[in-house]
Amino acid sequence: MINVAIMGFGTVGQGVADVIAMNCELIEKRIGQPVHLKYILDIHDFPNSPFSDKIVHDFETIVHDPEIDVIAETIGGAGIAYEYTKRALTAKKHVVTSNKELVATKGRELLEIAADKNVNYLFEAAVGGGIPVLRPMFQCLAGNRIEEVFGILNGTTNYILSRMVHGGVAFDAALKEAQSMGYAEKDPTADVEGHDACRKICILADLAFGCEILPECVPTTGISHLNLKDVEIGEKAGWHVKLLGRAVRGADGKVYAYVAPHLVEEHYPIASVEDVFNGIMVRGNAVGEVMFYGPGAGKLPTASAVVGDMMDAAQHKNRRRNIGWAAYDQAVIGEPEALSMRCYFRVKDRLDRIEEVFPKSEILYDEDEIAFITSEMPLSELNEREKLLQVCAKLCILN
Amino acid sequence: MINVAIMGFGTVGQGVADVIAMNCELIEKRIGQPVHLKYILDIHDFPNSPFSDKIVHDFETIVHDPEIDVIAETIGGAGIAYEYTKRALTAKKHVVTSNKELVATKGRELLEIAADKNVNYLFEAAVGGGIPVLRPMFQCLAGNRIEEVFGILNGTTNYILSRMVHGGVAFDAALKEAQSMGYAEKDPTADVEGHDACRKICILADLAFGCEILPECVPTTGISHLNLKDVEIGEKAGWHVKLLGRAVRGADGKVYAYVAPHLVEEHYPIASVEDVFNGIMVRGNAVGEVMFYGPGAGKLPTASAVVGDMMDAAQHKNRRRNIGWAAYDQAVIGEPEALSMRCYFRVKDRLDRIEEVFPKSEILYDEDEIAFITSEMPLSELNEREKLLQVCAKLCILN
């Protein structure tokens, strides 16, 4: 029998308890022993929950119970969750989590503690919710040098963009809709400003390139300033607007990471990822491009990934999973300005001026203003040249 | 040091040697020891290959060499590959393979031998080529009861269908194109008649439902009789034609599997899987729907999956991976006639007759013939009613 505990009984924590209860028989068959949910740590009591008898309020109860093998941390944030995770790993408990903020900012340190104590720290649910992506990337694609990883990593913003693209709704109205549907929080900053996507691309980049990229070093632009006009111009020309987190190995061997709204060619697979769904594309030097698609958030989907990790930890009780973070050469992290790309601009200038500043551009719109896509050049050069124009809007182009 | 051998130096076998050579440094870092390709078994000599010094002609050299830990079987077919795999596993060698025919027909027996000898038999490359799908399904989604799995499992037929849909090319001409591009073989039977997709849906169903479904029990319709007219009628109404292998848990708990061309709603993610790419959708009772997309065949993509399995086997040298096939309840396999679905028909009948036989149908085309989509009903009933009409074409509808 495997005894497990859940720390934090919010949406994901409740989902984890539900999935363990719902699928207990098949979980037992698959790992060869029953899973017993012994404790749920929370400050509240949940008297109406079917799991109310599991609730405890003191972390010490869990960390000092020698019967507890695996702990799911679903508290969130990098405060108390950080402290509890460190102490749990130090006490030789396996910890699995959906906490992207903690993994993105403290993952490397926590993995080092786990390695030192010969236990597992697993976080499949921290990127892409229920979508299998981290484990497939470091296991199934282990024979590849990963060249690039990018994706639609935030369901809230993708829902808003889908409404802007297909419903012709402006950003503010689409955000209100998302809030009323429960897809966006009251304070939507972390989603709409790209911070959530930033944490996830950091985790993906860490695993893909074996280096530590911290969120504060990743240039991040969200969608709050996105104008419906650019969405519509893009759409008419066959491009969908998507907020992408992207990390790529440059020709110089350095790793570049950033988050920004992109125009994506409509026939490209990731362009068809709509609503709250996520899609993550990984490019390896042997496999080429593979994509993982599915629900990037939500109670049961996220719990699916957490429970998968719990089962994996239970099966590797006395053996560490080799996650690979920081196990490879320290890749050098570059400033995105050195990356080459095309960009979309909407400007208040005349055509001949545009042709002077950005020759060989593709004009998408020419009425009160002009919108165009430049040829490919280093971002540093794009940034210099755009100063010569009266720029109203700018979007990256996914090559 | 891990000593490995490749059996069969065709396209995939050569890809495996190439990937090991190309990525040897990172493979060594990731598994903590170098991989040494010691033998390549083939009847030919390959004097111009950079690997010519590895070529051996006698299987006994490999199976009796105590230094050999892992063998990649890339011979294909269920003849000599079956015999060699059995003997290799019996000699306690780990075997990894891309051989879908062998896994689909003898997988269970070979896994039992592997279990008995405490070695691994891994076959990620047998479904979806380079796309990670088997391991994510039985590991990351282990906390789910899988309800359904279906996909575009054959790149050759998907290329032909893409040409029919987007190029307006008839089947015969599209097949010739595919052959000239090297996407289809001289004898394209296994691809165009759906046998290849059938083997892959059997493997997926085996792992998803924990039962053994043999290819000969799976009703299989290919695309060789597909008429361009139906492709065009479907397209105009917003449906793409896709050849799908599908296995689903019915309301009665039985597992139903079949291969047939389907009409898929154009905004559904799998509808945007074009050309030689594959896409596999898995539906679990916690996660909902996730999709895996990428190159379903090809030298380096398939080798990527084989090498990933070799690395996994190397890291689990003294420990078996729990694959799960037949580890669960023996699911009961049902006749697809009991499944409920909608169908597309093109008939030589009058509208009032159609409304009599299939009331509440959606008419897509009404000129020289009539094309329509029925309401949902058991396939057995659909089959009975269609006898009352002069049917020219029939396609399944993906719900």
XYZ file of C-alpha atoms in Angstrom, chain B residues 65-214:
150
model
C 27.638 -12.257 -27.083
C 27.275 -11.607 -23.350
C 28.331 -7.986 -23.871
C 25.207 -7.159 -25.882
C 22.575 -5.548 -23.658
C 20.054 -4.033 -26.055
C 18.985 -5.045 -29.554
C 16.991 -2.916 -31.990
C 14.870 -5.110 -34.272
C 14.241 -3.200 -37.489
C 13.767 -6.191 -39.785
C 9.994 -5.878 -40.061
C 7.378 -8.546 -40.675
C 6.401 -11.428 -38.429
C 8.724 -14.096 -39.859
C 12.410 -14.117 -39.012
C 11.914 -11.017 -36.847
C 9.596 -13.069 -34.630
C 12.069 -15.886 -34.238
C 15.030 -13.591 -33.535
C 13.059 -11.472 -31.072
C 11.914 -14.539 -29.136
C 15.447 -15.910 -28.982
C 16.935 -12.527 -28.031
C 14.453 -12.018 -25.180
C 14.961 -15.599 -24.024
C 18.707 -14.873 -23.936
C 17.866 -11.936 -21.629
C 18.593 -9.210 -24.164
C 16.380 -6.131 -24.100
C 14.667 -5.722 -27.471
C 13.224 -2.493 -28.896
C 11.445 -2.337 -32.226
C 9.564 -0.347 -34.854
C 7.890 -3.527 -36.148
C 4.140 -2.932 -35.920
C 3.196 -6.168 -37.648
C 5.092 -8.234 -35.110
C 3.871 -6.248 -32.108
C 0.253 -6.308 -33.310
C 0.223 -10.058 -33.891
C 2.696 -11.414 -31.308
C 3.145 -8.542 -28.872
C 1.465 -10.182 -25.936
C 3.468 -13.388 -26.225
C 6.730 -11.437 -26.593
C 5.895 -9.252 -23.575
C 5.237 -12.394 -21.558
C 8.635 -13.808 -22.498
C 10.225 -10.449 -21.622
C 8.461 -10.442 -18.241
C 9.562 -14.006 -17.592
C 13.195 -13.118 -18.349
C 13.031 -9.735 -16.553
C 13.999 -7.767 -19.655
C 12.174 -5.078 -21.634
C 10.375 -5.324 -24.964
C 9.658 -1.740 -26.036
C 7.958 -0.558 -29.230
C 7.216 3.176 -29.108
C 8.224 3.410 -32.814
C 5.587 0.855 -33.870
C 2.781 3.430 -33.635
C 3.086 6.973 -34.928
C 6.756 6.654 -35.958
C 8.591 9.402 -34.092
C 5.546 10.672 -32.198
C 5.594 9.909 -28.483
C 2.247 8.224 -27.869
C 2.475 4.768 -26.258
C 4.635 5.784 -23.286
C 2.684 9.015 -22.620
C -0.534 6.995 -22.753
C 0.454 4.287 -20.301
C 2.577 6.546 -18.072
C 1.340 10.133 -18.045
C -2.295 9.095 -18.475
C -1.981 6.112 -16.107
C -4.475 7.718 -13.716
C -7.198 7.652 -16.389
C -9.616 5.049 -17.560
C -9.077 5.341 -21.311
C -12.438 5.633 -23.065
C -11.341 6.017 -26.673
C -8.303 6.210 -28.891
C -8.329 7.005 -32.581
C -6.071 8.540 -35.124
C -4.584 9.132 -38.491
C -2.143 6.264 -38.253
C -0.858 5.958 -41.808
C 1.053 8.738 -43.535
C 0.762 7.338 -47.058
C -3.030 7.368 -47.084
C -3.129 10.741 -45.358
C -0.899 12.151 -48.081
C -3.211 10.708 -50.755
C -6.271 12.128 -48.987
C -4.628 15.554 -48.616
C -3.980 15.559 -52.381
C -7.577 14.531 -53.081
C -8.962 17.195 -50.726
C -6.685 20.129 -51.551
C -5.528 19.228 -55.062
C -8.765 17.814 -56.426
C -6.776 14.778 -57.594
C -8.515 11.393 -57.932
C -7.328 8.419 -55.887
C -5.347 6.666 -58.643
C -3.453 9.810 -59.620
C -2.798 10.751 -55.972
C -1.440 7.254 -55.320
C 0.927 7.574 -58.303
C 2.128 10.920 -56.937
C 2.715 9.352 -53.520
C 4.712 6.575 -55.163
C 6.842 9.036 -57.130
C 7.509 10.994 -53.911
C 8.632 7.799 -52.174
C 5.689 7.978 -49.722
C 3.990 4.859 -51.078
C 5.495 1.518 -51.955
C 5.241 -0.214 -55.331
C 2.686 -2.545 -53.807
C 0.648 -0.077 -51.770
C -1.897 -2.650 -50.534
C -0.929 -2.613 -46.843
C -1.289 1.177 -46.749
C -4.275 1.930 -48.992
C -6.382 -1.013 -47.816
C -5.908 0.050 -44.187
C -3.899 -2.958 -42.969
C -1.073 -0.807 -41.617
C -3.518 1.431 -39.732
C -5.239 -1.717 -38.471
C -2.034 -3.047 -36.889
C -1.461 0.278 -35.183
C -4.974 0.638 -33.777
C -4.612 -2.918 -32.428
C -1.438 -1.937 -30.546
C -3.055 1.253 -29.236
C -6.186 -0.628 -28.168
C -4.128 -3.348 -26.497
C -2.347 -0.769 -24.341
C -5.358 1.483 -23.772
C -7.768 -1.249 -22.771
C -5.439 -3.970 -21.530
C -6.824 -6.607 -23.846
C -5.469 -8.351 -26.918
C -7.170 -7.333 -30.147
C -5.766 -9.123 -33.175
